[in-house]
mmCIF file of C-alpha atoms in Angstrom:
data_model
loop_
_atom_site.group_PDB
_atom_site.id
_atom_site.type_symbol
_atom_site.label_atom_id
_atom_site.label_comp_id
_atom_site.label_asym_id
_atom_site.label_seq_id
_atom_site.Cartn_x
_atom_site.Cartn_y
_atom_site.Cartn_z
ATOM 1 C CA GLN A 1 -6.910 5.027 -7.807
ATOM 2 C CA PRO A 2 -4.249 4.839 -10.474
ATOM 3 C CA TYR A 3 -2.112 7.953 -10.956
ATOM 4 C CA ASP A 4 -0.392 9.307 -13.994
ATOM 5 C CA ASN A 5 1.245 6.520 -16.083
ATOM 6 C CA TYR A 6 -0.063 3.733 -13.877
ATOM 7 C CA THR A 7 -2.282 2.229 -16.449
ATOM 8 C CA GLN A 8 -5.846 0.969 -16.252
ATOM 9 C CA LYS A 9 -4.527 -2.360 -17.515
ATOM 10 C CA GLU A 10 -2.009 -2.594 -14.686
ATOM 11 C CA ALA A 11 -4.652 -1.614 -12.099
ATOM 12 C CA LYS A 12 -7.100 -4.205 -13.356
ATOM 13 C CA GLN A 13 -4.390 -6.905 -13.342
ATOM 14 C CA LEU A 14 -3.542 -5.963 -9.722
ATOM 15 C CA CYS A 15 -7.204 -6.229 -8.768
ATOM 16 C CA LYS A 16 -7.420 -9.811 -10.088
ATOM 17 C CA VAL A 17 -4.303 -10.733 -8.061
ATOM 18 C CA LEU A 18 -5.699 -8.992 -4.972
ATOM 19 C CA GLU A 19 -9.040 -10.646 -5.273
ATOM 20 C CA LYS A 20 -7.395 -14.086 -5.160
ATOM 21 C CA ARG A 21 -4.876 -13.159 -2.501
ATOM 22 C CA PHE A 22 -7.344 -11.397 -0.215
ATOM 23 C CA LEU A 23 -9.718 -14.379 -0.386
ATOM 24 C CA GLU A 24 -6.761 -16.621 0.695
ATOM 25 C CA LEU A 25 -5.606 -14.254 3.364
ATOM 26 C CA TYR A 26 -8.759 -12.787 4.812
ATOM 27 C CA GLY A 27 -11.087 -15.609 4.008
ATOM 28 C CA VAL A 28 -13.771 -13.201 2.366
ATOM 29 C CA GLU A 29 -14.251 -11.746 -1.047
ATOM 30 C CA PHE A 30 -13.554 -8.090 -1.745
ATOM 31 C CA GLU A 31 -14.919 -6.039 -4.481
ATOM 32 C CA PHE A 32 -12.502 -3.781 -6.388
ATOM 33 C CA GLU A 33 -13.242 -0.845 -8.611
ATOM 34 C CA VAL A 34 -10.539 0.807 -10.762
ATOM 35 C CA LEU A 35 -11.223 4.535 -10.974
ATOM 36 C CA PRO A 36 -10.183 6.620 -13.934
ATOM 37 C CA ASN A 37 -6.553 7.811 -13.889
ATOM 38 C CA LYS A 38 -5.728 11.043 -12.063
ATOM 39 C CA LYS A 39 -2.778 13.262 -12.428
ATOM 40 C CA LEU A 40 -0.592 13.774 -9.418
ATOM 41 C CA SER A 41 -0.606 17.504 -8.973
ATOM 42 C CA ALA A 42 2.473 19.565 -8.153
ATOM 43 C CA ASP A 43 1.003 20.549 -4.763
ATOM 44 C CA LEU A 44 1.374 16.887 -3.676
ATOM 45 C CA MET A 45 5.135 17.099 -4.128
ATOM 46 C CA ASN A 46 7.738 17.638 -1.375
ATOM 47 C CA ASN A 47 9.501 20.987 -0.871
ATOM 48 C CA SER A 48 12.343 20.182 -3.352
ATOM 49 C CA LYS A 49 9.804 18.985 -5.945
ATOM 50 C CA SER A 50 11.725 15.710 -6.356
ATOM 51 C CA ARG A 51 9.189 13.348 -4.959
ATOM 52 C CA TYR A 52 5.555 13.081 -4.092
ATOM 53 C CA ARG A 53 4.566 13.224 -0.396
ATOM 54 C CA ALA A 54 2.665 10.061 0.500
ATOM 55 C CA ASP A 55 0.704 11.782 3.310
ATOM 56 C CA LYS A 56 -0.467 14.502 0.870
ATOM 57 C CA ILE A 57 -1.636 11.889 -1.614
ATOM 58 C CA ILE A 58 -3.571 10.118 1.266
ATOM 59 C CA ASN A 59 -5.140 13.307 2.315
ATOM 60 C CA SER A 60 -6.394 13.910 -1.344
ATOM 61 C CA LEU A 61 -7.772 10.308 -1.403
ATOM 62 C CA LYS A 62 -9.552 10.358 1.885
ATOM 63 C CA GLU A 63 -12.340 12.714 0.554
ATOM 64 C CA ASN A 64 -13.652 9.619 -1.432
ATOM 65 C CA ALA A 65 -13.091 7.018 1.278
ATOM 66 C CA GLY A 66 -15.316 5.758 4.184
ATOM 67 C CA ASP A 67 -16.173 2.741 6.264
ATOM 68 C CA HIS A 68 -16.906 0.537 3.313
ATOM 69 C CA ARG A 69 -14.711 2.170 0.718
ATOM 70 C CA ILE A 70 -10.979 1.944 1.113
ATOM 71 C CA MET A 71 -9.055 4.130 -1.429
ATOM 72 C CA ILE A 72 -5.656 2.753 -2.574
ATOM 73 C CA GLY A 73 -3.493 5.088 -4.606
ATOM 74 C CA LEU A 74 -1.285 3.417 -7.079
ATOM 75 C CA THR A 75 1.739 5.055 -8.634
ATOM 76 C CA HIS A 76 5.023 4.401 -10.328
ATOM 77 C CA LYS A 77 6.347 7.691 -8.960
ATOM 78 C CA ASP A 78 8.669 8.102 -6.021
ATOM 79 C CA VAL A 79 6.936 8.805 -2.720
ATOM 80 C CA SER A 80 8.326 9.891 0.679
ATOM 81 C CA VAL A 81 7.447 10.825 4.213
ATOM 82 C CA PRO A 82 9.303 12.320 7.146
ATOM 83 C CA TYR A 83 11.136 9.404 8.870
ATOM 84 C CA LYS A 84 14.158 8.780 11.103
ATOM 85 C CA GLY A 85 14.778 12.506 11.522
ATOM 86 C CA LYS A 86 14.870 13.004 7.759
ATOM 87 C CA PRO A 87 12.196 15.249 6.182
ATOM 88 C CA ASP A 88 11.962 13.270 2.952
ATOM 89 C CA TRP A 89 12.518 9.520 3.274
ATOM 90 C CA GLY A 90 11.556 7.323 0.154
ATOM 91 C CA VAL A 91 8.953 4.604 0.948
ATOM 92 C CA LEU A 92 7.048 1.892 -0.854
ATOM 93 C CA GLY A 93 3.778 2.994 0.725
ATOM 94 C CA LEU A 94 1.978 4.671 3.615
ATOM 95 C CA SER A 95 -1.342 4.420 5.357
ATOM 96 C CA ILE A 96 -2.664 6.869 7.898
ATOM 97 C CA HIS A 97 -5.006 5.323 10.582
ATOM 98 C CA GLY A 98 -8.574 6.622 10.368
ATOM 99 C CA THR A 99 -8.339 7.883 6.838
ATOM 100 C CA TYR A 100 -9.617 4.778 4.969
ATOM 101 C CA ALA A 101 -6.882 5.603 2.393
ATOM 102 C CA CYS A 102 -3.359 4.499 1.560
ATOM 103 C CA VAL A 103 -0.851 4.865 -1.178
ATOM 104 C CA VAL A 104 1.543 2.389 -2.655
ATOM 105 C CA SER A 105 4.429 2.959 -5.114
ATOM 106 C CA ASP A 106 6.468 0.398 -6.968
ATOM 107 C CA TYR A 107 9.265 2.945 -7.647
ATOM 108 C CA ARG A 108 11.649 1.396 -4.996
ATOM 109 C CA LEU A 109 10.447 -2.204 -5.435
ATOM 110 C CA LYS A 110 13.101 -4.637 -6.852
ATOM 111 C CA ASN A 111 10.796 -7.445 -7.710
ATOM 112 C CA LYS A 112 7.438 -5.815 -8.781
ATOM 113 C CA LYS A 113 5.799 -8.929 -10.189
ATOM 114 C CA ARG A 114 6.457 -10.960 -7.066
ATOM 115 C CA ASP A 115 6.107 -8.364 -4.298
ATOM 116 C CA TYR A 116 3.800 -5.495 -5.335
ATOM 117 C CA TRP A 117 0.611 -7.257 -4.136
ATOM 118 C CA LYS A 118 2.254 -7.840 -0.773
ATOM 119 C CA VAL A 119 3.002 -4.051 -0.331
ATOM 120 C CA VAL A 120 -0.563 -3.251 -1.289
ATOM 121 C CA THR A 121 -1.856 -5.856 1.195
ATOM 122 C CA HIS A 122 0.429 -4.554 3.951
ATOM 123 C CA GLU A 123 -0.913 -0.883 3.504
ATOM 124 C CA PHE A 124 -4.464 -2.067 2.990
ATOM 125 C CA THR A 125 -4.278 -4.057 6.269
ATOM 126 C CA HIS A 126 -3.045 -0.977 8.175
ATOM 127 C CA THR A 127 -5.895 1.019 6.631
ATOM 128 C CA ALA A 128 -8.887 -1.362 6.666
ATOM 129 C CA CYS A 129 -8.066 -3.195 9.896
ATOM 130 C CA ASN A 130 -6.516 -0.242 11.778
ATOM 131 C CA TYR A 131 -3.639 -2.574 12.533
ATOM 132 C CA SER A 132 -0.015 -1.778 13.202
ATOM 133 C CA HIS A 133 3.083 -3.916 12.409
ATOM 134 C CA CYS A 134 3.716 -7.520 13.357
ATOM 135 C CA PRO A 135 4.480 -7.635 17.095
ATOM 136 C CA ASN A 136 6.695 -10.721 16.572
ATOM 137 C CA ASP A 137 8.734 -9.103 13.801
ATOM 138 C CA ASP A 138 8.185 -12.412 11.910
ATOM 139 C CA PRO A 139 10.170 -12.286 8.640
ATOM 140 C CA THR A 140 7.458 -14.240 6.811
ATOM 141 C CA CYS A 141 4.564 -12.046 7.969
ATOM 142 C CA ILE A 142 3.230 -9.445 5.472
ATOM 143 C CA MET A 143 2.775 -7.018 8.378
ATOM 144 C CA LYS A 144 6.473 -7.063 9.438
ATOM 145 C CA ASP A 145 7.804 -3.508 9.673
ATOM 146 C CA ALA A 146 10.272 -2.914 6.789
ATOM 147 C CA LYS A 147 12.325 -0.603 9.079
ATOM 148 C CA GLY A 148 13.539 1.329 6.121
ATOM 149 C CA LYS A 149 14.491 -1.718 3.961
ATOM 150 C CA ALA A 150 12.193 -2.907 1.208
ATOM 151 C CA ASP A 151 12.304 -6.636 2.005
ATOM 152 C CA PHE A 152 9.165 -8.447 0.929
ATOM 153 C CA ALA A 153 10.761 -11.529 -0.633
ATOM 154 C CA ASN A 154 9.975 -13.827 2.309
ATOM 155 C CA LYS A 155 6.715 -12.310 3.291
ATOM 156 C CA VAL A 156 3.900 -14.731 2.184
ATOM 157 C CA SER A 157 1.049 -14.411 4.648
ATOM 158 C CA PHE A 158 0.040 -13.237 8.086
ATOM 159 C CA CYS A 159 1.751 -14.943 11.060
ATOM 160 C CA LYS A 160 -0.426 -16.648 13.571
ATOM 161 C CA THR A 161 -0.337 -13.622 15.974
ATOM 162 C CA CYS A 162 -1.349 -11.091 13.324
ATOM 163 C CA ARG A 163 -4.079 -13.381 11.995
ATOM 164 C CA GLU A 164 -5.549 -13.588 15.499
ATOM 165 C CA LYS A 165 -5.221 -9.849 16.153
ATOM 166 C CA ILE A 166 -6.755 -8.955 12.820
ATOM 167 C CA ASN A 167 -9.415 -11.517 13.662
ATOM 168 C CA ILE A 168 -9.213 -13.662 10.564
#
């Protein structure tokens, strides 16, 4: 689900990358559908109206999600969540277990071309597999917890432990 100025062209290009990467990572083919753009409404913003709340976006997406339909919100806007005692921490993405929906933003991503698919894969794996973060904190594992730092440069795949736990 692309939002605002996240174009159809960008979403379709991302789908092509994800189709290839998901086949490599999961060993199965996934079918993607790019929905018509939606506008992020003001009620999805934080209290100071400076960022969009990732959890609110997910809650708006989950209405159209289910067991065989994962909704991935795509945006160039800044998104945030409460984290580390702060009410409004900027993030790259968020998933909420049990919602079959996640949201990903490239607003804070330094190398979008190289790393955006990794962030989407990370959030998708949380959502679709109901899986948490890499228990080994492996720096090459896509499921490594960012711990507040957007570091996807070395993340290339799932580590052996995550691959086994995800059952792929």
